[in-house]
Every structure is written in structure tokens, then in C-alpha cells.
mmCIF file of C-alpha atoms and ligand atoms in Angstrom:
data_model
loop_
_atom_site.group_PDB
_atom_site.id
_atom_site.type_symbol
_atom_site.label_atom_id
_atom_site.label_comp_id
_atom_site.label_asym_id
_atom_site.label_seq_id
_atom_site.Cartn_x
_atom_site.Cartn_y
_atom_site.Cartn_z
ATOM 1 C CA MET A 1 -27.943 15.126 -9.236
ATOM 2 C CA ASP A 2 -27.748 11.317 -8.885
ATOM 3 C CA ASP A 3 -24.669 10.247 -6.868
ATOM 4 C CA SER A 4 -23.460 7.988 -9.718
ATOM 5 C CA ASN A 5 -23.553 10.862 -12.231
ATOM 6 C CA LYS A 6 -21.710 13.168 -9.856
ATOM 7 C CA PHE A 7 -18.797 10.709 -9.678
ATOM 8 C CA ALA A 8 -19.425 9.162 -13.093
ATOM 9 C CA LYS A 9 -15.844 8.112 -13.885
ATOM 10 C CA LEU A 10 -15.033 6.636 -10.472
ATOM 11 C CA HIS A 11 -18.449 4.939 -10.422
ATOM 12 C CA GLN A 12 -17.775 3.310 -13.814
ATOM 13 C CA GLN A 13 -14.203 2.355 -12.911
ATOM 14 C CA PHE A 14 -15.109 0.911 -9.498
ATOM 15 C CA LEU A 15 -17.898 -1.293 -10.837
ATOM 16 C CA CYS A 16 -15.635 -2.963 -13.432
ATOM 17 C CA CYS A 17 -12.651 -3.217 -11.032
ATOM 18 C CA TYR A 18 -10.402 -0.885 -13.000
ATOM 19 C CA PRO A 19 -6.907 -0.892 -11.392
ATOM 20 C CA ILE A 20 -7.003 1.238 -8.212
ATOM 21 C CA ASN A 21 -3.757 3.062 -9.029
ATOM 22 C CA LYS A 22 -5.081 4.127 -12.448
ATOM 23 C CA MET A 23 -8.464 5.392 -11.300
ATOM 24 C CA ALA A 24 -9.551 8.992 -11.862
ATOM 25 C CA TRP A 25 -8.793 10.071 -8.293
ATOM 26 C CA SER A 26 -7.825 13.507 -9.590
ATOM 27 C CA THR A 27 -11.513 14.172 -10.329
ATOM 28 C CA LEU A 28 -12.122 14.382 -6.549
ATOM 29 C CA LYS A 29 -12.022 17.915 -5.196
ATOM 30 C CA LEU A 30 -10.240 17.901 -1.842
ATOM 31 C CA PRO A 31 -11.062 18.575 0.914
ATOM 32 C CA MET A 32 -14.319 16.614 0.674
ATOM 33 C CA GLU A 33 -17.362 17.666 2.664
ATOM 34 C CA LEU A 34 -19.131 14.872 4.569
ATOM 35 C CA GLU A 35 -21.990 14.932 2.066
ATOM 36 C CA GLU A 36 -19.518 14.490 -0.794
ATOM 37 C CA GLN A 37 -17.927 11.533 0.973
ATOM 38 C CA ARG A 38 -21.343 9.942 1.461
ATOM 39 C CA ALA A 39 -22.204 10.471 -2.195
ATOM 40 C CA LEU A 40 -18.926 8.895 -3.354
ATOM 41 C CA ILE A 41 -19.533 5.757 -1.265
ATOM 42 C CA ALA A 42 -23.123 5.643 -2.552
ATOM 43 C CA ALA A 43 -21.790 5.678 -6.140
ATOM 44 C CA THR A 44 -19.259 2.894 -5.496
ATOM 45 C CA CYS A 45 -19.251 0.388 -2.569
ATOM 46 C CA GLY A 46 -22.774 1.351 -1.554
ATOM 47 C CA HIS A 47 -24.213 1.272 -5.080
ATOM 48 C CA GLU A 48 -27.114 -1.147 -5.474
ATOM 49 C CA LEU A 49 -25.317 -3.120 -8.228
ATOM 50 C CA ASN A 50 -22.478 -3.777 -5.801
ATOM 51 C CA GLN A 51 -24.893 -4.618 -3.008
ATOM 52 C CA PHE A 52 -26.693 -7.266 -5.083
ATOM 53 C CA PHE A 53 -23.769 -8.508 -7.198
ATOM 54 C CA PRO A 54 -20.574 -7.519 -5.353
ATOM 55 C CA VAL A 55 -17.258 -6.932 -7.061
ATOM 56 C CA ARG A 56 -14.176 -8.711 -5.703
ATOM 57 C CA ARG A 57 -13.880 -8.174 -1.941
ATOM 58 C CA SER A 58 -10.135 -7.504 -2.027
ATOM 59 C CA TYR A 59 -10.821 -4.821 -4.657
ATOM 60 C CA GLN A 60 -13.394 -3.105 -2.449
ATOM 61 C CA GLU A 61 -10.959 -3.139 0.468
ATOM 62 C CA ALA A 62 -8.188 -1.646 -1.670
ATOM 63 C CA PHE A 63 -10.593 1.048 -2.909
ATOM 64 C CA VAL A 64 -11.581 2.112 0.626
ATOM 65 C CA LYS A 65 -7.954 2.047 1.802
ATOM 66 C CA ARG A 66 -6.930 4.317 -1.062
ATOM 67 C CA LEU A 67 -9.816 6.669 -0.308
ATOM 68 C CA LEU A 68 -8.840 6.838 3.366
ATOM 69 C CA GLN A 69 -5.278 7.706 2.326
ATOM 70 C CA LEU A 70 -6.579 10.593 0.222
ATOM 71 C CA LEU A 71 -8.732 11.814 3.107
ATOM 72 C CA LYS A 72 -6.024 11.386 5.749
ATOM 73 C CA ASP A 73 -5.941 15.089 6.635
ATOM 74 C CA HIS A 74 -9.712 15.356 7.023
ATOM 75 C CA GLU A 75 -11.049 15.928 10.510
ATOM 76 C CA ASP A 76 -14.423 14.410 9.681
ATOM 77 C CA LEU A 77 -14.913 11.143 7.859
ATOM 78 C CA HIS A 78 -18.368 9.903 6.936
ATOM 79 C CA ASP A 79 -19.560 6.757 8.749
ATOM 80 C CA ASP A 80 -20.440 5.124 5.406
ATOM 81 C CA ILE A 81 -16.735 4.836 4.569
ATOM 82 C CA PHE A 82 -16.117 2.778 7.727
ATOM 83 C CA ASP A 83 -19.358 0.881 7.306
ATOM 84 C CA SER A 84 -18.336 -0.253 3.818
ATOM 85 C CA MET A 85 -14.948 -1.382 5.185
ATOM 86 C CA CYS A 86 -16.575 -3.227 8.125
ATOM 87 C CA GLY A 87 -19.153 -4.753 5.782
ATOM 88 C CA GLN A 88 -16.315 -6.221 3.727
ATOM 89 C CA LEU A 89 -14.553 -7.631 6.777
ATOM 90 C CA ALA A 90 -17.785 -9.198 8.008
ATOM 91 C CA LYS A 91 -18.387 -10.787 4.582
ATOM 92 C CA ALA A 92 -14.772 -12.011 4.587
ATOM 93 C CA SER A 93 -15.225 -13.922 7.835
ATOM 94 C CA LEU A 94 -18.532 -15.386 6.606
ATOM 95 C CA ASP A 95 -16.871 -16.523 3.364
ATOM 96 C CA ASP A 96 -13.943 -18.011 5.272
ATOM 97 C CA ALA A 97 -16.350 -19.928 7.469
ATOM 98 C CA ALA A 98 -18.228 -21.149 4.374
ATOM 99 C CA SER A 99 -15.038 -22.259 2.644
ATOM 100 C CA ASP A 100 -13.861 -24.058 5.815
ATOM 101 C CA ALA A 101 -17.183 -25.860 5.869
ATOM 102 C CA THR A 102 -17.120 -26.944 2.226
ATOM 103 C CA SER A 103 -13.321 -27.185 1.703
ATOM 104 C CA SER A 104 -14.202 -27.054 -1.994
ATOM 105 C CA SER A 105 -11.785 -25.625 -4.572
ATOM 106 C CA THR A 106 -14.591 -23.612 -6.179
ATOM 107 C CA THR A 107 -16.004 -21.680 -3.235
ATOM 108 C CA THR A 108 -18.007 -18.571 -3.998
ATOM 109 C CA SER A 109 -14.999 -16.351 -3.242
ATOM 110 C CA SER A 110 -13.185 -17.552 -6.398
ATOM 111 C CA TYR A 111 -15.830 -15.680 -8.442
ATOM 112 C CA ALA A 112 -17.170 -12.143 -8.152
ATOM 113 C CA TYR A 113 -19.083 -9.723 -10.374
ATOM 114 C CA LYS A 114 -18.079 -6.899 -12.666
ATOM 115 C CA HIS A 115 -20.460 -4.308 -14.043
ATOM 116 C CA TYR A 116 -19.595 -2.663 -17.344
ATOM 117 C CA VAL A 117 -21.486 0.649 -17.388
ATOM 118 C CA LEU A 118 -22.417 1.531 -20.977
ATOM 119 C CA GLN A 119 -24.228 4.787 -20.246
ATOM 120 C CA PRO A 120 -25.967 6.142 -17.135
ATOM 121 C CA GLY A 121 -28.366 3.459 -15.902
ATOM 122 C CA GLN A 122 -27.307 0.895 -18.550
ATOM 123 C CA HIS A 123 -24.796 -1.801 -17.797
ATOM 124 C CA ILE A 124 -23.711 -5.383 -18.409
ATOM 125 C CA THR A 125 -23.183 -7.547 -15.323
ATOM 126 C CA LEU A 126 -20.806 -10.489 -15.621
ATOM 127 C CA ARG A 127 -19.793 -13.126 -13.152
ATOM 128 C CA GLU A 128 -16.060 -13.639 -13.590
ATOM 129 C CA SER A 129 -13.293 -15.644 -11.995
ATOM 130 C CA ASN A 130 -10.965 -13.758 -9.642
ATOM 131 C CA SER A 131 -7.997 -15.555 -11.242
ATOM 132 C CA PHE A 132 -6.639 -15.114 -14.765
ATOM 133 C CA VAL A 133 -6.271 -18.865 -15.137
ATOM 134 C CA SER A 134 -8.637 -21.281 -13.426
ATOM 135 C CA GLU A 135 -10.403 -24.563 -14.148
ATOM 136 C CA GLY A 136 -7.879 -25.193 -16.930
ATOM 137 C CA THR A 137 -8.791 -22.103 -18.971
ATOM 138 C CA THR A 138 -7.970 -18.413 -19.345
ATOM 139 C CA GLY A 139 -11.538 -17.649 -20.386
ATOM 140 C CA LEU A 140 -13.353 -17.200 -17.080
ATOM 141 C CA CYS A 141 -12.567 -13.484 -16.940
ATOM 142 C CA THR A 142 -12.719 -10.678 -19.501
ATOM 143 C CA TRP A 143 -9.471 -9.594 -21.176
ATOM 144 C CA GLU A 144 -8.336 -6.213 -22.539
ATOM 145 C CA ALA A 145 -8.666 -7.390 -26.149
ATOM 146 C CA ALA A 146 -12.385 -8.073 -25.639
ATOM 147 C CA LEU A 147 -12.861 -4.569 -24.239
ATOM 148 C CA ALA A 148 -10.985 -3.050 -27.189
ATOM 149 C CA LEU A 149 -13.039 -5.072 -29.676
ATOM 150 C CA ALA A 150 -16.233 -4.086 -27.849
ATOM 151 C CA ASP A 151 -15.317 -0.418 -28.307
ATOM 152 C CA TYR A 152 -14.482 -1.026 -31.964
ATOM 153 C CA LEU A 153 -17.845 -2.687 -32.593
ATOM 154 C CA LEU A 154 -19.754 0.129 -30.918
ATOM 155 C CA GLN A 155 -17.922 2.651 -33.068
ATOM 156 C CA HIS A 156 -18.564 0.620 -36.263
ATOM 157 C CA ALA A 157 -22.139 -0.481 -35.612
ATOM 158 C CA ASN A 158 -22.738 -0.462 -39.386
ATOM 159 C CA LEU A 159 -20.707 -3.709 -39.560
ATOM 160 C CA LEU A 160 -23.362 -5.414 -37.451
ATOM 161 C CA ALA A 161 -26.678 -4.449 -39.032
ATOM 162 C CA GLY A 162 -28.553 -7.623 -40.028
ATOM 163 C CA LYS A 163 -25.399 -9.744 -39.601
ATOM 164 C CA HIS A 164 -25.255 -13.157 -37.967
ATOM 165 C CA VAL A 165 -22.307 -13.151 -35.602
ATOM 166 C CA LEU A 166 -20.201 -16.060 -34.360
ATOM 167 C CA GLU A 167 -17.581 -15.617 -31.660
ATOM 168 C CA LEU A 168 -14.749 -18.088 -31.122
ATOM 169 C CA GLY A 169 -13.120 -18.420 -27.684
ATOM 170 C CA ALA A 170 -15.773 -16.142 -26.176
ATOM 171 C CA GLY A 171 -14.744 -16.731 -22.538
ATOM 172 C CA ALA A 172 -17.145 -15.024 -20.123
ATOM 173 C CA GLY A 173 -19.375 -13.733 -22.964
ATOM 174 C CA LEU A 174 -19.011 -9.941 -22.853
ATOM 175 C CA LEU A 175 -19.099 -9.287 -26.628
ATOM 176 C CA GLY A 176 -22.223 -11.288 -27.440
ATOM 177 C CA ILE A 177 -24.078 -9.867 -24.457
ATOM 178 C CA LEU A 178 -23.097 -6.373 -25.595
ATOM 179 C CA LEU A 179 -24.289 -6.943 -29.182
ATOM 180 C CA LYS A 180 -27.763 -7.960 -27.997
ATOM 181 C CA HIS A 181 -28.022 -5.377 -25.218
ATOM 182 C CA ARG A 182 -31.479 -3.752 -25.295
ATOM 183 C CA SER A 183 -30.228 -0.236 -24.725
ATOM 184 C CA LEU A 184 -27.972 -0.288 -27.807
ATOM 185 C CA GLN A 185 -30.498 -1.434 -30.447
ATOM 186 C CA LEU A 186 -27.718 -2.682 -32.710
ATOM 187 C CA GLN A 187 -30.033 -4.566 -35.121
ATOM 188 C CA VAL A 188 -27.639 -7.490 -35.202
ATOM 189 C CA GLY A 189 -28.855 -10.907 -36.446
ATOM 190 C CA GLN A 190 -28.215 -14.143 -34.551
ATOM 191 C CA VAL A 191 -25.343 -14.009 -32.067
ATOM 192 C CA LEU A 192 -23.664 -17.309 -31.229
ATOM 193 C CA LEU A 193 -20.959 -17.385 -28.556
ATOM 194 C CA THR A 194 -18.689 -20.410 -28.532
ATOM 195 C CA ASP A 195 -15.783 -21.649 -26.498
ATOM 196 C CA GLY A 196 -13.901 -24.934 -26.270
ATOM 197 C CA SER A 197 -13.949 -24.968 -22.477
ATOM 198 C CA ALA A 198 -17.042 -26.412 -20.769
ATOM 199 C CA PRO A 199 -16.640 -24.152 -17.662
ATOM 200 C CA CYS A 200 -16.591 -21.109 -19.994
ATOM 201 C CA VAL A 201 -19.803 -22.207 -21.731
ATOM 202 C CA GLN A 202 -21.408 -22.752 -18.332
ATOM 203 C CA LEU A 203 -20.289 -19.285 -17.195
ATOM 204 C CA MET A 204 -21.514 -17.686 -20.445
ATOM 205 C CA ARG A 205 -24.922 -19.296 -19.899
ATOM 206 C CA HIS A 206 -25.008 -17.888 -16.397
ATOM 207 C CA ASN A 207 -23.991 -14.424 -17.655
ATOM 208 C CA ILE A 208 -26.576 -14.464 -20.445
ATOM 209 C CA ALA A 209 -29.249 -15.315 -17.859
ATOM 210 C CA LEU A 210 -28.049 -12.400 -15.694
ATOM 211 C CA ASN A 211 -28.522 -9.919 -18.527
ATOM 212 C CA PHE A 212 -31.545 -11.181 -20.495
ATOM 213 C CA LYS A 213 -35.021 -11.885 -19.217
ATOM 214 C CA ASP A 214 -36.478 -14.147 -21.889
ATOM 215 C CA LEU A 215 -33.936 -16.889 -22.585
ATOM 216 C CA ASP A 216 -36.309 -18.633 -24.998
ATOM 217 C CA ASP A 217 -36.347 -15.602 -27.282
ATOM 218 C CA VAL A 218 -33.542 -16.679 -29.640
ATOM 219 C CA VAL A 219 -33.772 -13.433 -31.613
ATOM 220 C CA ALA A 220 -33.300 -11.105 -28.644
ATOM 221 C CA THR A 221 -30.833 -13.263 -26.696
ATOM 222 C CA PRO A 222 -27.329 -14.454 -27.556
ATOM 223 C CA GLN A 223 -26.929 -18.218 -27.917
ATOM 224 C CA CYS A 224 -23.951 -20.170 -26.644
ATOM 225 C CA ALA A 225 -22.414 -23.554 -27.374
ATOM 226 C CA GLU A 226 -19.240 -25.553 -26.875
ATOM 227 C CA LEU A 227 -16.975 -25.471 -29.908
ATOM 228 C CA ARG A 228 -13.398 -26.709 -29.834
ATOM 229 C CA TRP A 229 -11.423 -25.628 -32.874
ATOM 230 C CA ASN A 230 -10.130 -29.179 -33.498
ATOM 231 C CA ARG A 231 -13.736 -30.463 -33.521
ATOM 232 C CA VAL A 232 -15.170 -27.853 -35.883
ATOM 233 C CA ALA A 233 -16.522 -30.433 -38.364
ATOM 234 C CA GLN A 234 -18.448 -32.213 -35.600
ATOM 235 C CA PHE A 235 -20.264 -29.043 -34.490
ATOM 236 C CA GLU A 236 -24.014 -28.949 -35.177
ATOM 237 C CA TRP A 237 -23.875 -26.098 -37.697
ATOM 238 C CA SER A 238 -27.386 -26.807 -38.979
ATOM 239 C CA LYS A 239 -28.843 -25.520 -35.683
ATOM 240 C CA TYR A 240 -27.500 -22.011 -36.293
ATOM 241 C CA ALA A 241 -27.442 -19.343 -38.980
ATOM 242 C CA ILE A 242 -24.430 -19.258 -41.292
ATOM 243 C CA PRO A 243 -22.219 -16.511 -39.846
ATOM 244 C CA ASP A 244 -21.527 -13.242 -41.684
ATOM 245 C CA LEU A 245 -19.169 -11.898 -39.066
ATOM 246 C CA LEU A 246 -16.699 -13.831 -36.919
ATOM 247 C CA LEU A 247 -15.251 -12.331 -33.762
ATOM 248 C CA ALA A 248 -12.377 -13.465 -31.589
ATOM 249 C CA ALA A 249 -10.537 -11.666 -28.794
ATOM 250 C CA ASP A 250 -7.287 -12.768 -27.230
ATOM 251 C CA VAL A 251 -7.169 -16.208 -28.795
ATOM 252 C CA VAL A 252 -3.716 -15.914 -30.416
ATOM 253 C CA TYR A 253 -1.257 -16.681 -27.622
ATOM 254 C CA ASP A 254 -0.695 -20.432 -27.667
ATOM 255 C CA GLU A 255 1.196 -21.602 -30.752
ATOM 256 C CA THR A 256 0.081 -25.201 -30.195
ATOM 257 C CA GLN A 257 -3.469 -24.077 -31.041
ATOM 258 C CA PHE A 258 -2.643 -22.138 -34.240
ATOM 259 C CA GLU A 259 -3.266 -25.048 -36.634
ATOM 260 C CA TRP A 260 -6.571 -25.847 -34.950
ATOM 261 C CA LEU A 261 -7.706 -22.235 -35.046
ATOM 262 C CA LEU A 262 -6.796 -21.990 -38.736
ATOM 263 C CA GLN A 263 -8.578 -25.251 -39.422
ATOM 264 C CA ALA A 264 -11.671 -23.809 -37.743
ATOM 265 C CA LEU A 265 -11.432 -20.580 -39.779
ATOM 266 C CA ASP A 266 -11.014 -22.525 -43.040
ATOM 267 C CA TYR A 267 -14.053 -24.630 -42.197
ATOM 268 C CA ILE A 268 -16.247 -21.635 -41.300
ATOM 269 C CA PHE A 269 -15.151 -19.525 -44.290
ATOM 270 C CA ASP A 270 -15.946 -22.524 -46.544
ATOM 271 C CA LEU A 271 -19.335 -22.881 -44.870
ATOM 272 C CA ALA A 272 -20.060 -19.202 -45.543
ATOM 273 C CA GLN A 273 -18.612 -19.478 -49.077
ATOM 274 C CA ASN A 274 -16.202 -16.689 -48.101
ATOM 275 C CA ARG A 275 -19.120 -14.266 -47.718
ATOM 276 C CA CYS A 276 -17.992 -13.451 -44.218
ATOM 277 C CA GLN A 277 -15.262 -11.534 -42.480
ATOM 278 C CA MET A 278 -13.550 -11.805 -39.166
ATOM 279 C CA LEU A 279 -12.471 -9.230 -36.589
ATOM 280 C CA LEU A 280 -9.616 -10.513 -34.480
ATOM 281 C CA ALA A 281 -8.375 -8.535 -31.470
ATOM 282 C CA SER A 282 -5.103 -9.537 -29.824
ATOM 283 C CA THR A 283 -3.199 -8.105 -26.903
ATOM 284 C CA VAL A 284 0.360 -7.604 -28.090
ATOM 285 C CA ARG A 285 2.309 -9.537 -25.446
ATOM 286 C CA ASN A 286 4.784 -11.168 -27.774
ATOM 287 C CA VAL A 287 5.234 -9.643 -31.227
ATOM 288 C CA ASP A 288 6.793 -12.843 -32.620
ATOM 289 C CA THR A 289 3.835 -15.012 -31.630
ATOM 290 C CA LEU A 290 1.367 -12.666 -33.292
ATOM 291 C CA HIS A 291 3.568 -12.336 -36.366
ATOM 292 C CA LYS A 292 3.740 -16.131 -36.748
ATOM 293 C CA PHE A 293 -0.060 -16.291 -36.742
ATOM 294 C CA MET A 294 -0.346 -13.481 -39.329
ATOM 295 C CA VAL A 295 2.099 -15.347 -41.604
ATOM 296 C CA LYS A 296 0.007 -18.500 -41.260
ATOM 297 C CA LEU A 297 -3.133 -16.552 -42.172
ATOM 298 C CA GLU A 298 -1.446 -15.444 -45.382
ATOM 299 C CA GLU A 299 -0.360 -19.036 -46.120
ATOM 300 C CA HIS A 300 -4.037 -19.975 -45.832
ATOM 301 C CA HIS A 301 -4.870 -17.231 -48.399
ATOM 302 C CA TYR A 302 -6.474 -14.723 -46.042
ATOM 303 C CA GLN A 303 -6.126 -10.983 -46.518
ATOM 304 C CA VAL A 304 -5.401 -9.210 -43.282
ATOM 305 C CA THR A 305 -6.114 -5.486 -42.851
ATOM 306 C CA PRO A 306 -5.261 -3.592 -39.656
ATOM 307 C CA CYS A 307 -8.111 -1.646 -38.047
ATOM 308 C CA ALA A 308 -7.705 1.566 -36.065
ATOM 309 C CA ASN A 309 -8.254 1.239 -32.324
ATOM 310 C CA VAL A 310 -10.824 3.437 -30.621
ATOM 311 C CA SER A 311 -9.093 6.303 -28.817
ATOM 312 C CA ALA A 312 -9.249 6.559 -25.021
ATOM 313 C CA CYS A 313 -11.567 9.592 -25.127
ATOM 314 C CA ALA A 314 -14.118 7.837 -27.395
ATOM 315 C CA SER A 315 -13.977 4.592 -25.421
ATOM 316 C CA HIS A 316 -17.120 3.231 -23.708
ATOM 317 C CA PHE A 317 -15.144 0.758 -21.623
ATOM 318 C CA CYS A 318 -12.605 1.434 -18.898
ATOM 319 C CA ARG A 319 -9.443 -0.175 -20.089
ATOM 320 C CA ASP A 320 -5.756 0.425 -19.868
ATOM 321 C CA HIS A 321 -5.025 2.118 -23.199
ATOM 322 C CA THR A 322 -1.274 1.767 -22.646
ATOM 323 C CA ALA A 323 -1.663 -2.011 -23.158
ATOM 324 C CA ALA A 324 -1.406 -2.429 -26.932
ATOM 325 C CA VAL A 325 -4.255 -4.306 -28.586
ATOM 326 C CA GLN A 326 -4.106 -5.040 -32.309
ATOM 327 C CA ILE A 327 -7.380 -5.421 -34.199
ATOM 328 C CA VAL A 328 -7.337 -6.853 -37.712
ATOM 329 C CA CYS A 329 -10.016 -7.600 -40.280
ATOM 330 C CA ILE A 330 -9.608 -10.961 -42.019
ATOM 331 C CA LYS A 331 -11.201 -11.838 -45.382
ATOM 332 C CA ARG A 332 -10.711 -14.568 -47.961
HETATM 333 C C1 SAM B 1 -7.553 -15.412 -23.125
HETATM 334 S S1 SAM B 1 -9.149 -16.154 -23.224
HETATM 335 C C2 SAM B 1 -10.073 -14.869 -24.026
HETATM 336 C C3 SAM B 1 -11.518 -14.892 -23.622
HETATM 337 C C4 SAM B 1 -12.325 -13.742 -24.221
HETATM 338 N N1 SAM B 1 -12.336 -13.811 -25.672
HETATM 339 C C5 SAM B 1 -11.800 -12.410 -23.771
HETATM 340 O O1 SAM B 1 -11.032 -11.778 -24.535
HETATM 341 O O2 SAM B 1 -12.105 -11.969 -22.656
HETATM 342 C C6 SAM B 1 -8.978 -17.372 -24.548
HETATM 343 C C7 SAM B 1 -10.211 -18.195 -24.768
HETATM 344 O O3 SAM B 1 -10.014 -19.060 -25.889
HETATM 345 C C8 SAM B 1 -10.537 -20.351 -25.566
HETATM 346 N N2 SAM B 1 -9.791 -21.374 -26.339
HETATM 347 C C9 SAM B 1 -8.459 -21.629 -26.283
HETATM 348 N N3 SAM B 1 -8.141 -22.666 -27.086
HETATM 349 C C10 SAM B 1 -9.313 -23.083 -27.649
HETATM 350 C C11 SAM B 1 -9.645 -24.118 -28.574
HETATM 351 N N4 SAM B 1 -8.713 -24.940 -29.064
HETATM 352 N N5 SAM B 1 -10.930 -24.245 -28.952
HETATM 353 C C12 SAM B 1 -11.869 -23.387 -28.481
HETATM 354 N N6 SAM B 1 -11.624 -22.405 -27.592
HETATM 355 C C13 SAM B 1 -10.359 -22.245 -27.178
HETATM 356 C C14 SAM B 1 -10.298 -20.484 -24.075
HETATM 357 O O4 SAM B 1 -11.149 -21.460 -23.477
HETATM 358 C C15 SAM B 1 -10.575 -19.066 -23.585
HETATM 359 O O5 SAM B 1 -11.922 -18.905 -23.261
#
């Protein structure tokens, strides 16, 4: 059996940097034979995805430390465990030397990769910031709400067939890359990812290039563009298909942006002559903030219907299901 399949859950969790303390450690049968230890490292730190596009170094260190804790009573430990630890330390000193040399605020160590495994052998690779907020935006990493909406879309693929999709505040680009992923054959129409932050659009472009071979094939590849909600009328709409489905994940948190977001929705719903709907996923951090936005949607004559979240056991993505995410469908 392939090492990744043998430790499928830990393999999937490691590659997308799922919190170490919530990982499926209980799936390991202790004590572990040397061959088992080798296979676990091969499915995680030693996996080729991590070799080519490494996940955050501090995450890899924390993973190995936790593994060593679990194996503390073992007489024999496989060399690959130590090698992966030493490899990380060696890379750390190289990175430190590089950052000393450049003294730039955007050294390579402020970004790392995450791999979202969809099914054995199929994955999405994204470059993401190691910080939740950087370069003046929250969009350079993927948030829980995007993962929840991704699961919802995979479970309701019928909503996508033949539909042109527009995402607002798309951040690092996970959803659009998912919708066009070859392995899923979702039959979606044009996918346009937008964000108001130039660094996000740049990162999305990079991430699209990581996951699609033929960037000129506008049918098979998601498109991306800069769109600030307060500049919606200035956007070059004629270059793109009129959207049937709007998506947005974790964009309702800053009350100063509510009017702009509503203005953008009004504009786009007018453009589509109301023949479109929107799926909005929001992490419930502050109930009042979300409630205020829902009230404003009603004032703007939208109908809002709650959608059922995908349960943990049917989920394709590793996410913390204790963090509440609300998904609603918006029509006018
Ligand atoms: C918390 S991030 C969510 C990113 C992504 N949707 C996700 O869930 O992973 C919010 C995103 O909304 C974008 N955003 C915030 N205000 C905006 C505005 N006025 N116009 C366009 N995009 C905006 C930010 O740049 C950021 O990418």
C-alpha cells in the first residue's frame, strides 16, 4: 500500500497544516515498528509535495516534536525522523542567512505552501502567507469559511453546472481553483476570482499558475482581476461573462465595508437582471456584526436563506468543525 494511503488522514492534515493538537494522532497504532515510522515520515515531511513546495517550517518542526513525544518510550527511532528535523534546521539557517542578506520585509519565509488533498493523488497547492494579516490585507491565506464553502459546493455540484461564477474577496484563490480542478469535472462555466487587494490578485495569479498548465485556456482556467467594491462601476465587465453565481467567503467582518459590499451586490444583481444568486459563507466571530449585515441585505430587498453546512464526516477539507461557519443563499 502507498505510504500516503496508509496514513491518509495524517497525510491530508499535515499537507494543509491542520492544527497539530487536533490531528488524528489516535489513528497511529503504538508502539510503531521502524518500517511504520519510515512510512509515516514518507507520507508527511518526506512527501514529494512537501519536498518541492514545503509547508511552513515551524509547522514541520512542531509536527516532528509531537511525533517524538508520542514515540518517547520507543527504543528504536527511524533515522528519517531525525533527518526531517535536521533538514528543517538546516533550511532555517539558510533562510536566516538569506533574510540577513536582503533585510527585506517580504523574505521567502513569510510565505509557505499548503496542499489541499481532494482525493488520493489529487490536490490543490496554494502559496499562502504565514501571517493572518500581511501587506495590508487578510486575504493572503485561506480562511475556514472558504473551506466550508468549498465543501458545500462539492456537495451541491448541481448549482455549478454551466454557471458562470464570480467570487468577491477571493483572497488566495482556493474556491476558483477548486471549481476548475481537472479531477472534479464540475462542468462550471467561466470562473472569475476578484479581490480589492493588489497583493491578493498577484498571489491568486501565482496560485492559478501552480495548478493549471495552460493559462491561455480561458475555459479550463480560472480568471482573476482586481475589483474593489467601491469601484464596481469602473470594472471592465464587458471582458467577462455575466455571472450566474456569486461566491464570497469571510468578507463580512468590517462594518466600514458593508455599504461598499452592498453597492457591489446591487450593481452585479442589476447587471445580471436578478438572474443570479449568491452563496455567502461567514465565520461567526461576532453575531452582532453578521446580524447587522443580514438586516442591511433585507433593506436592499434581498431574500436570505440559510444553507446546511456539510457535516465533518462528509467533508473533503480538513477544517475545525467546532468553528461555526454560516452559509446563506442570497437572491433578489
Ligand atoms: C478574510 S479575507 C477572506 C479571503 C478568502 N475569501 C478566504 O475566505 O480565504 C477577506 C478578503 O476580502 C477582501 N476585501 C476586503 N475588503 C474589500 C473591498 N472593499 N473590496 C474588495 N475586496 C475586499 C480582502 O482583500 C481579503 O482578500
